[in-house]
């Protein structure tokens, strides 16, 4: 962009849209999983399976820039960038980090599908824990810095970042 050209809402929006997703914050969890099943038939244990393993789970939060973005001029001459709310973009369990601590199979084998079912349950649990620990709020802080930094060299207009709430209203950071 030529130094003499002023930032317009169209220029700001096109620069932001060059990126499809803006991953802003990542957390890693080491999840410990226990699975156990016992069954008795006439008081005799015929199924006794136990499994204890761990796995690393990576979570990324950020903004999906394919959703609606608005850039509006404000009365004070600045530009307001209205972004979608940050969200969880990725929950990935790294299967190469599975570490088995204990396995007992009596009467029934534990299959890889059993592992995967428990890993999926763990992903849901870890996702909720990350949200409770503030991954979305941290993403909002970083989004303001990232979008502001995108236009740091263009000092002719101030950029204010706001977020669409679920109800569609903007929320200033």
mmCIF file with all atom_site columns, C-alpha atoms in Angstrom:
data_model
loop_
_atom_site.group_PDB
_atom_site.id
_atom_site.type_symbol
_atom_site.label_atom_id
_atom_site.label_alt_id
_atom_site.label_comp_id
_atom_site.label_asym_id
_atom_site.label_entity_id
_atom_site.label_seq_id
_atom_site.pdbx_PDB_ins_code
_atom_site.Cartn_x
_atom_site.Cartn_y
_atom_site.Cartn_z
_atom_site.occupancy
_atom_site.B_iso_or_equiv
_atom_site.pdbx_formal_charge
_atom_site.auth_seq_id
_atom_site.auth_comp_id
_atom_site.auth_asym_id
_atom_site.auth_atom_id
_atom_site.pdbx_PDB_model_num
ATOM 1   C CA . UNK A 1 1   ? 0.000   0.000   0.000  1.00 0.00 ? 1   UNK A CA 1
ATOM 2   C CA . UNK A 1 2   ? 1.373   3.435   -0.889 1.00 0.00 ? 2   UNK A CA 1
ATOM 3   C CA . UNK A 1 3   ? 2.261   5.521   2.195  1.00 0.00 ? 3   UNK A CA 1
ATOM 4   C CA . UNK A 1 4   ? 0.035   8.386   1.055  1.00 0.00 ? 4   UNK A CA 1
ATOM 5   C CA . UNK A 1 5   ? -3.045  6.165   0.690  1.00 0.00 ? 5   UNK A CA 1
ATOM 6   C CA . UNK A 1 6   ? -5.367  6.397   3.706  1.00 0.00 ? 6   UNK A CA 1
ATOM 7   C CA . UNK A 1 7   ? -6.838  3.322   5.301  1.00 0.00 ? 7   UNK A CA 1
ATOM 8   C CA . UNK A 1 8   ? -10.398 2.804   4.194  1.00 0.00 ? 8   UNK A CA 1
ATOM 9   C CA . UNK A 1 9   ? -12.853 0.257   5.580  1.00 0.00 ? 9   UNK A CA 1
ATOM 10  C CA . UNK A 1 10  ? -12.498 -1.773  2.355  1.00 0.00 ? 10  UNK A CA 1
ATOM 11  C CA . UNK A 1 11  ? -8.699  -1.897  2.607  1.00 0.00 ? 11  UNK A CA 1
ATOM 12  C CA . UNK A 1 12  ? -8.842  -2.938  6.267  1.00 0.00 ? 12  UNK A CA 1
ATOM 13  C CA . UNK A 1 13  ? -11.406 -5.658  5.589  1.00 0.00 ? 13  UNK A CA 1
ATOM 14  C CA . UNK A 1 14  ? -9.501  -7.055  2.595  1.00 0.00 ? 14  UNK A CA 1
ATOM 15  C CA . UNK A 1 15  ? -6.270  -7.227  4.624  1.00 0.00 ? 15  UNK A CA 1
ATOM 16  C CA . UNK A 1 16  ? -7.991  -9.102  7.455  1.00 0.00 ? 16  UNK A CA 1
ATOM 17  C CA . UNK A 1 17  ? -9.708  -11.522 5.073  1.00 0.00 ? 17  UNK A CA 1
ATOM 18  C CA . UNK A 1 18  ? -6.387  -12.640 3.570  1.00 0.00 ? 18  UNK A CA 1
ATOM 19  C CA . UNK A 1 19  ? -6.188  -14.943 6.584  1.00 0.00 ? 19  UNK A CA 1
ATOM 20  C CA . UNK A 1 20  ? -8.952  -17.555 6.908  1.00 0.00 ? 20  UNK A CA 1
ATOM 21  C CA . UNK A 1 21  ? -8.420  -18.382 10.567 1.00 0.00 ? 21  UNK A CA 1
ATOM 22  C CA . UNK A 1 22  ? -6.609  -16.477 13.223 1.00 0.00 ? 22  UNK A CA 1
ATOM 23  C CA . UNK A 1 23  ? -5.421  -19.017 15.820 1.00 0.00 ? 23  UNK A CA 1
ATOM 24  C CA . UNK A 1 24  ? -4.526  -16.877 18.784 1.00 0.00 ? 24  UNK A CA 1
ATOM 25  C CA . UNK A 1 25  ? -3.942  -19.004 21.852 1.00 0.00 ? 25  UNK A CA 1
ATOM 26  C CA . UNK A 1 26  ? -3.020  -22.615 22.445 1.00 0.00 ? 26  UNK A CA 1
ATOM 27  C CA . UNK A 1 27  ? -3.079  -24.816 25.529 1.00 0.00 ? 27  UNK A CA 1
ATOM 28  C CA . UNK A 1 28  ? -1.766  -28.346 25.970 1.00 0.00 ? 28  UNK A CA 1
ATOM 29  C CA . UNK A 1 29  ? -3.212  -30.888 28.372 1.00 0.00 ? 29  UNK A CA 1
ATOM 30  C CA . UNK A 1 30  ? -1.862  -34.215 29.543 1.00 0.00 ? 30  UNK A CA 1
ATOM 31  C CA . UNK A 1 31  ? -5.028  -36.263 30.068 1.00 0.00 ? 31  UNK A CA 1
ATOM 32  C CA . UNK A 1 32  ? -5.076  -39.414 32.224 1.00 0.00 ? 32  UNK A CA 1
ATOM 33  C CA . UNK A 1 33  ? -7.815  -41.896 31.269 1.00 0.00 ? 33  UNK A CA 1
ATOM 34  C CA . UNK A 1 34  ? -9.097  -44.877 33.245 1.00 0.00 ? 34  UNK A CA 1
ATOM 35  C CA . UNK A 1 35  ? -11.517 -47.443 31.827 1.00 0.00 ? 35  UNK A CA 1
ATOM 36  C CA . UNK A 1 36  ? -12.814 -50.369 33.803 1.00 0.00 ? 36  UNK A CA 1
ATOM 37  C CA . UNK A 1 37  ? -15.547 -52.936 33.369 1.00 0.00 ? 37  UNK A CA 1
ATOM 38  C CA . UNK A 1 38  ? -16.596 -55.870 35.526 1.00 0.00 ? 38  UNK A CA 1
ATOM 39  C CA . UNK A 1 39  ? -19.390 -58.367 34.988 1.00 0.00 ? 39  UNK A CA 1
ATOM 40  C CA . UNK A 1 40  ? -20.510 -61.287 37.085 1.00 0.00 ? 40  UNK A CA 1
ATOM 41  C CA . UNK A 1 41  ? -22.653 -64.231 36.233 1.00 0.00 ? 41  UNK A CA 1
ATOM 42  C CA . UNK A 1 42  ? -24.068 -66.068 39.258 1.00 0.00 ? 42  UNK A CA 1
ATOM 43  C CA . UNK A 1 43  ? -21.444 -64.387 41.419 1.00 0.00 ? 43  UNK A CA 1
ATOM 44  C CA . UNK A 1 44  ? -18.528 -65.451 39.229 1.00 0.00 ? 44  UNK A CA 1
ATOM 45  C CA . UNK A 1 45  ? -16.541 -62.666 37.603 1.00 0.00 ? 45  UNK A CA 1
ATOM 46  C CA . UNK A 1 46  ? -16.410 -63.400 33.885 1.00 0.00 ? 46  UNK A CA 1
ATOM 47  C CA . UNK A 1 47  ? -15.367 -59.949 32.628 1.00 0.00 ? 47  UNK A CA 1
ATOM 48  C CA . UNK A 1 48  ? -12.701 -57.860 34.299 1.00 0.00 ? 48  UNK A CA 1
ATOM 49  C CA . UNK A 1 49  ? -11.028 -55.262 32.136 1.00 0.00 ? 49  UNK A CA 1
ATOM 50  C CA . UNK A 1 50  ? -9.023  -52.287 33.297 1.00 0.00 ? 50  UNK A CA 1
ATOM 51  C CA . UNK A 1 51  ? -7.017  -49.759 31.345 1.00 0.00 ? 51  UNK A CA 1
ATOM 52  C CA . UNK A 1 52  ? -5.068  -46.712 32.480 1.00 0.00 ? 52  UNK A CA 1
ATOM 53  C CA . UNK A 1 53  ? -3.352  -44.532 29.882 1.00 0.00 ? 53  UNK A CA 1
ATOM 54  C CA . UNK A 1 54  ? -2.411  -40.935 29.188 1.00 0.00 ? 54  UNK A CA 1
ATOM 55  C CA . UNK A 1 55  ? -2.490  -38.774 26.076 1.00 0.00 ? 55  UNK A CA 1
ATOM 56  C CA . UNK A 1 56  ? -1.540  -35.204 25.182 1.00 0.00 ? 56  UNK A CA 1
ATOM 57  C CA . UNK A 1 57  ? -4.322  -32.959 23.871 1.00 0.00 ? 57  UNK A CA 1
ATOM 58  C CA . UNK A 1 58  ? -3.750  -29.633 22.128 1.00 0.00 ? 58  UNK A CA 1
ATOM 59  C CA . UNK A 1 59  ? -6.429  -26.920 22.062 1.00 0.00 ? 59  UNK A CA 1
ATOM 60  C CA . UNK A 1 60  ? -6.372  -23.787 19.915 1.00 0.00 ? 60  UNK A CA 1
ATOM 61  C CA . UNK A 1 61  ? -8.762  -20.879 20.216 1.00 0.00 ? 61  UNK A CA 1
ATOM 62  C CA . UNK A 1 62  ? -9.084  -18.001 17.831 1.00 0.00 ? 62  UNK A CA 1
ATOM 63  C CA . UNK A 1 63  ? -11.303 -16.404 15.231 1.00 0.00 ? 63  UNK A CA 1
ATOM 64  C CA . UNK A 1 64  ? -12.827 -17.925 12.113 1.00 0.00 ? 64  UNK A CA 1
ATOM 65  C CA . UNK A 1 65  ? -12.402 -15.070 9.642  1.00 0.00 ? 65  UNK A CA 1
ATOM 66  C CA . UNK A 1 66  ? -14.696 -16.706 7.083  1.00 0.00 ? 66  UNK A CA 1
ATOM 67  C CA . UNK A 1 67  ? -17.562 -15.555 9.287  1.00 0.00 ? 67  UNK A CA 1
ATOM 68  C CA . UNK A 1 68  ? -18.913 -12.029 9.006  1.00 0.00 ? 68  UNK A CA 1
ATOM 69  C CA . UNK A 1 69  ? -16.430 -9.194  9.493  1.00 0.00 ? 69  UNK A CA 1
ATOM 70  C CA . UNK A 1 70  ? -17.434 -5.541  9.398  1.00 0.00 ? 70  UNK A CA 1
ATOM 71  C CA . UNK A 1 71  ? -15.233 -2.471  9.216  1.00 0.00 ? 71  UNK A CA 1
ATOM 72  C CA . UNK A 1 72  ? -17.014 0.788   9.922  1.00 0.00 ? 72  UNK A CA 1
ATOM 73  C CA . UNK A 1 73  ? -15.813 4.370   10.211 1.00 0.00 ? 73  UNK A CA 1
ATOM 74  C CA . UNK A 1 74  ? -16.413 5.948   13.632 1.00 0.00 ? 74  UNK A CA 1
ATOM 75  C CA . UNK A 1 75  ? -17.332 9.586   14.297 1.00 0.00 ? 75  UNK A CA 1
ATOM 76  C CA . UNK A 1 76  ? -13.857 10.340  15.648 1.00 0.00 ? 76  UNK A CA 1
ATOM 77  C CA . UNK A 1 77  ? -12.223 9.296   12.354 1.00 0.00 ? 77  UNK A CA 1
ATOM 78  C CA . UNK A 1 78  ? -11.067 5.898   13.607 1.00 0.00 ? 78  UNK A CA 1
ATOM 79  C CA . UNK A 1 79  ? -12.171 2.565   12.171 1.00 0.00 ? 79  UNK A CA 1
ATOM 80  C CA . UNK A 1 80  ? -14.118 -0.043  14.119 1.00 0.00 ? 80  UNK A CA 1
ATOM 81  C CA . UNK A 1 81  ? -13.349 -3.651  13.180 1.00 0.00 ? 81  UNK A CA 1
ATOM 82  C CA . UNK A 1 82  ? -16.210 -5.918  14.228 1.00 0.00 ? 82  UNK A CA 1
ATOM 83  C CA . UNK A 1 83  ? -14.986 -9.531  14.432 1.00 0.00 ? 83  UNK A CA 1
ATOM 84  C CA . UNK A 1 84  ? -16.763 -12.796 15.224 1.00 0.00 ? 84  UNK A CA 1
ATOM 85  C CA . UNK A 1 85  ? -16.449 -14.008 18.816 1.00 0.00 ? 85  UNK A CA 1
ATOM 86  C CA . UNK A 1 86  ? -13.353 -16.148 19.396 1.00 0.00 ? 86  UNK A CA 1
ATOM 87  C CA . UNK A 1 87  ? -14.060 -19.863 19.566 1.00 0.00 ? 87  UNK A CA 1
ATOM 88  C CA . UNK A 1 88  ? -12.310 -23.193 19.935 1.00 0.00 ? 88  UNK A CA 1
ATOM 89  C CA . UNK A 1 89  ? -10.788 -23.897 16.513 1.00 0.00 ? 89  UNK A CA 1
ATOM 90  C CA . UNK A 1 90  ? -8.982  -27.159 17.249 1.00 0.00 ? 90  UNK A CA 1
ATOM 91  C CA . UNK A 1 91  ? -9.007  -29.954 19.807 1.00 0.00 ? 91  UNK A CA 1
ATOM 92  C CA . UNK A 1 92  ? -6.402  -32.504 18.747 1.00 0.00 ? 92  UNK A CA 1
ATOM 93  C CA . UNK A 1 93  ? -5.314  -35.613 20.612 1.00 0.00 ? 93  UNK A CA 1
ATOM 94  C CA . UNK A 1 94  ? -1.796  -36.675 19.665 1.00 0.00 ? 94  UNK A CA 1
ATOM 95  C CA . UNK A 1 95  ? -2.035  -40.455 19.378 1.00 0.00 ? 95  UNK A CA 1
ATOM 96  C CA . UNK A 1 96  ? 1.741   -40.767 19.272 1.00 0.00 ? 96  UNK A CA 1
ATOM 97  C CA . UNK A 1 97  ? 1.801   -39.656 22.943 1.00 0.00 ? 97  UNK A CA 1
ATOM 98  C CA . UNK A 1 98  ? -0.410  -42.489 24.231 1.00 0.00 ? 98  UNK A CA 1
ATOM 99  C CA . UNK A 1 99  ? 1.328   -44.036 27.200 1.00 0.00 ? 99  UNK A CA 1
ATOM 100 C CA . UNK A 1 100 ? -0.215  -47.157 28.654 1.00 0.00 ? 100 UNK A CA 1
ATOM 101 C CA . UNK A 1 101 ? 0.293   -47.584 32.403 1.00 0.00 ? 101 UNK A CA 1
ATOM 102 C CA . UNK A 1 102 ? -1.930  -50.562 33.147 1.00 0.00 ? 102 UNK A CA 1
ATOM 103 C CA . UNK A 1 103 ? -3.887  -53.064 31.045 1.00 0.00 ? 103 UNK A CA 1
ATOM 104 C CA . UNK A 1 104 ? -5.894  -56.027 32.288 1.00 0.00 ? 104 UNK A CA 1
ATOM 105 C CA . UNK A 1 105 ? -8.083  -57.999 29.900 1.00 0.00 ? 105 UNK A CA 1
ATOM 106 C CA . UNK A 1 106 ? -9.994  -60.917 31.352 1.00 0.00 ? 106 UNK A CA 1
ATOM 107 C CA . UNK A 1 107 ? -13.020 -62.141 29.418 1.00 0.00 ? 107 UNK A CA 1
ATOM 108 C CA . UNK A 1 108 ? -13.037 -59.196 27.026 1.00 0.00 ? 108 UNK A CA 1
ATOM 109 C CA . UNK A 1 109 ? -10.344 -57.461 24.987 1.00 0.00 ? 109 UNK A CA 1
ATOM 110 C CA . UNK A 1 110 ? -9.949  -53.703 24.890 1.00 0.00 ? 110 UNK A CA 1
ATOM 111 C CA . UNK A 1 111 ? -9.827  -52.578 21.273 1.00 0.00 ? 111 UNK A CA 1
ATOM 112 C CA . UNK A 1 112 ? -8.373  -49.472 19.654 1.00 0.00 ? 112 UNK A CA 1
ATOM 113 C CA . UNK A 1 113 ? -11.974 -48.255 19.242 1.00 0.00 ? 113 UNK A CA 1
ATOM 114 C CA . UNK A 1 114 ? -12.326 -48.334 23.039 1.00 0.00 ? 114 UNK A CA 1
ATOM 115 C CA . UNK A 1 115 ? -9.245  -46.105 23.268 1.00 0.00 ? 115 UNK A CA 1
ATOM 116 C CA . UNK A 1 116 ? -10.663 -43.705 20.668 1.00 0.00 ? 116 UNK A CA 1
ATOM 117 C CA . UNK A 1 117 ? -14.048 -43.516 22.410 1.00 0.00 ? 117 UNK A CA 1
ATOM 118 C CA . UNK A 1 118 ? -12.353 -42.562 25.666 1.00 0.00 ? 118 UNK A CA 1
ATOM 119 C CA . UNK A 1 119 ? -10.085 -40.063 23.897 1.00 0.00 ? 119 UNK A CA 1
ATOM 120 C CA . UNK A 1 120 ? -13.152 -38.366 22.364 1.00 0.00 ? 120 UNK A CA 1
ATOM 121 C CA . UNK A 1 121 ? -14.756 -38.107 25.817 1.00 0.00 ? 121 UNK A CA 1
ATOM 122 C CA . UNK A 1 122 ? -11.486 -36.641 27.090 1.00 0.00 ? 122 UNK A CA 1
ATOM 123 C CA . UNK A 1 123 ? -11.459 -34.047 24.296 1.00 0.00 ? 123 UNK A CA 1
ATOM 124 C CA . UNK A 1 124 ? -14.913 -32.830 25.341 1.00 0.00 ? 124 UNK A CA 1
ATOM 125 C CA . UNK A 1 125 ? -13.841 -32.630 28.985 1.00 0.00 ? 125 UNK A CA 1
ATOM 126 C CA . UNK A 1 126 ? -10.597 -30.806 28.161 1.00 0.00 ? 126 UNK A CA 1
ATOM 127 C CA . UNK A 1 127 ? -12.427 -28.376 25.831 1.00 0.00 ? 127 UNK A CA 1
ATOM 128 C CA . UNK A 1 128 ? -14.764 -27.398 28.664 1.00 0.00 ? 128 UNK A CA 1
ATOM 129 C CA . UNK A 1 129 ? -11.879 -27.050 31.108 1.00 0.00 ? 129 UNK A CA 1
ATOM 130 C CA . UNK A 1 130 ? -9.973  -24.790 28.698 1.00 0.00 ? 130 UNK A CA 1
ATOM 131 C CA . UNK A 1 131 ? -13.020 -22.543 28.339 1.00 0.00 ? 131 UNK A CA 1
ATOM 132 C CA . UNK A 1 132 ? -13.412 -22.374 32.129 1.00 0.00 ? 132 UNK A CA 1
ATOM 133 C CA . UNK A 1 133 ? -9.710  -21.462 32.423 1.00 0.00 ? 133 UNK A CA 1
ATOM 134 C CA . UNK A 1 134 ? -10.164 -18.478 30.098 1.00 0.00 ? 134 UNK A CA 1
ATOM 135 C CA . UNK A 1 135 ? -8.898  -19.557 26.679 1.00 0.00 ? 135 UNK A CA 1
ATOM 136 C CA . UNK A 1 136 ? -11.617 -17.518 24.940 1.00 0.00 ? 136 UNK A CA 1
ATOM 137 C CA . UNK A 1 137 ? -10.886 -14.357 26.949 1.00 0.00 ? 137 UNK A CA 1
ATOM 138 C CA . UNK A 1 138 ? -7.159  -14.698 26.284 1.00 0.00 ? 138 UNK A CA 1
ATOM 139 C CA . UNK A 1 139 ? -7.950  -15.041 22.567 1.00 0.00 ? 139 UNK A CA 1
ATOM 140 C CA . UNK A 1 140 ? -9.902  -11.771 22.671 1.00 0.00 ? 140 UNK A CA 1
ATOM 141 C CA . UNK A 1 141 ? -6.910  -9.950  24.147 1.00 0.00 ? 141 UNK A CA 1
ATOM 142 C CA . UNK A 1 142 ? -4.577  -11.389 21.534 1.00 0.00 ? 142 UNK A CA 1
ATOM 143 C CA . UNK A 1 143 ? -7.027  -10.663 18.686 1.00 0.00 ? 143 UNK A CA 1
ATOM 144 C CA . UNK A 1 144 ? -7.024  -6.985  19.550 1.00 0.00 ? 144 UNK A CA 1
ATOM 145 C CA . UNK A 1 145 ? -3.217  -6.951  19.507 1.00 0.00 ? 145 UNK A CA 1
ATOM 146 C CA . UNK A 1 146 ? -2.978  -8.998  16.288 1.00 0.00 ? 146 UNK A CA 1
ATOM 147 C CA . UNK A 1 147 ? -5.476  -6.951  14.294 1.00 0.00 ? 147 UNK A CA 1
ATOM 148 C CA . UNK A 1 148 ? -4.068  -3.695  15.648 1.00 0.00 ? 148 UNK A CA 1
ATOM 149 C CA . UNK A 1 149 ? -0.557  -4.873  14.738 1.00 0.00 ? 149 UNK A CA 1
ATOM 150 C CA . UNK A 1 150 ? -1.683  -5.635  11.204 1.00 0.00 ? 150 UNK A CA 1
ATOM 151 C CA . UNK A 1 151 ? -2.107  -1.873  10.693 1.00 0.00 ? 151 UNK A CA 1
ATOM 152 C CA . UNK A 1 152 ? 0.613   -0.534  13.025 1.00 0.00 ? 152 UNK A CA 1
ATOM 153 C CA . UNK A 1 153 ? 2.586   0.980   10.148 1.00 0.00 ? 153 UNK A CA 1
ATOM 154 C CA . UNK A 1 154 ? -0.499  2.855   8.901  1.00 0.00 ? 154 UNK A CA 1
ATOM 155 C CA . UNK A 1 155 ? -0.701  5.497   11.625 1.00 0.00 ? 155 UNK A CA 1
ATOM 156 C CA . UNK A 1 156 ? -3.211  7.718   9.814  1.00 0.00 ? 156 UNK A CA 1
ATOM 157 C CA . UNK A 1 157 ? -6.231  6.032   11.503 1.00 0.00 ? 157 UNK A CA 1
ATOM 158 C CA . UNK A 1 158 ? -6.789  4.355   14.831 1.00 0.00 ? 158 UNK A CA 1
ATOM 159 C CA . UNK A 1 159 ? -8.232  0.819   14.721 1.00 0.00 ? 159 UNK A CA 1
ATOM 160 C CA . UNK A 1 160 ? -10.718 -0.268  17.420 1.00 0.00 ? 160 UNK A CA 1
ATOM 161 C CA . UNK A 1 161 ? -11.489 -3.993  17.650 1.00 0.00 ? 161 UNK A CA 1
ATOM 162 C CA . UNK A 1 162 ? -14.882 -5.175  18.855 1.00 0.00 ? 162 UNK A CA 1
ATOM 163 C CA . UNK A 1 163 ? -16.530 -8.578  18.883 1.00 0.00 ? 163 UNK A CA 1
ATOM 164 C CA . UNK A 1 164 ? -19.975 -9.759  17.873 1.00 0.00 ? 164 UNK A CA 1
ATOM 165 C CA . UNK A 1 165 ? -21.730 -11.350 20.792 1.00 0.00 ? 165 UNK A CA 1
ATOM 166 C CA . UNK A 1 166 ? -23.988 -14.334 20.241 1.00 0.00 ? 166 UNK A CA 1
ATOM 167 C CA . UNK A 1 167 ? -26.921 -11.882 20.061 1.00 0.00 ? 167 UNK A CA 1
ATOM 168 C CA . UNK A 1 168 ? -25.198 -10.000 17.229 1.00 0.00 ? 168 UNK A CA 1
ATOM 169 C CA . UNK A 1 169 ? -24.213 -6.891  19.189 1.00 0.00 ? 169 UNK A CA 1
ATOM 170 C CA . UNK A 1 170 ? -20.626 -5.690  19.315 1.00 0.00 ? 170 UNK A CA 1
ATOM 171 C CA . UNK A 1 171 ? -18.627 -5.904  22.515 1.00 0.00 ? 171 UNK A CA 1
ATOM 172 C CA . UNK A 1 172 ? -15.595 -3.668  22.889 1.00 0.00 ? 172 UNK A CA 1
ATOM 173 C CA . UNK A 1 173 ? -12.443 -5.219  24.204 1.00 0.00 ? 173 UNK A CA 1
#
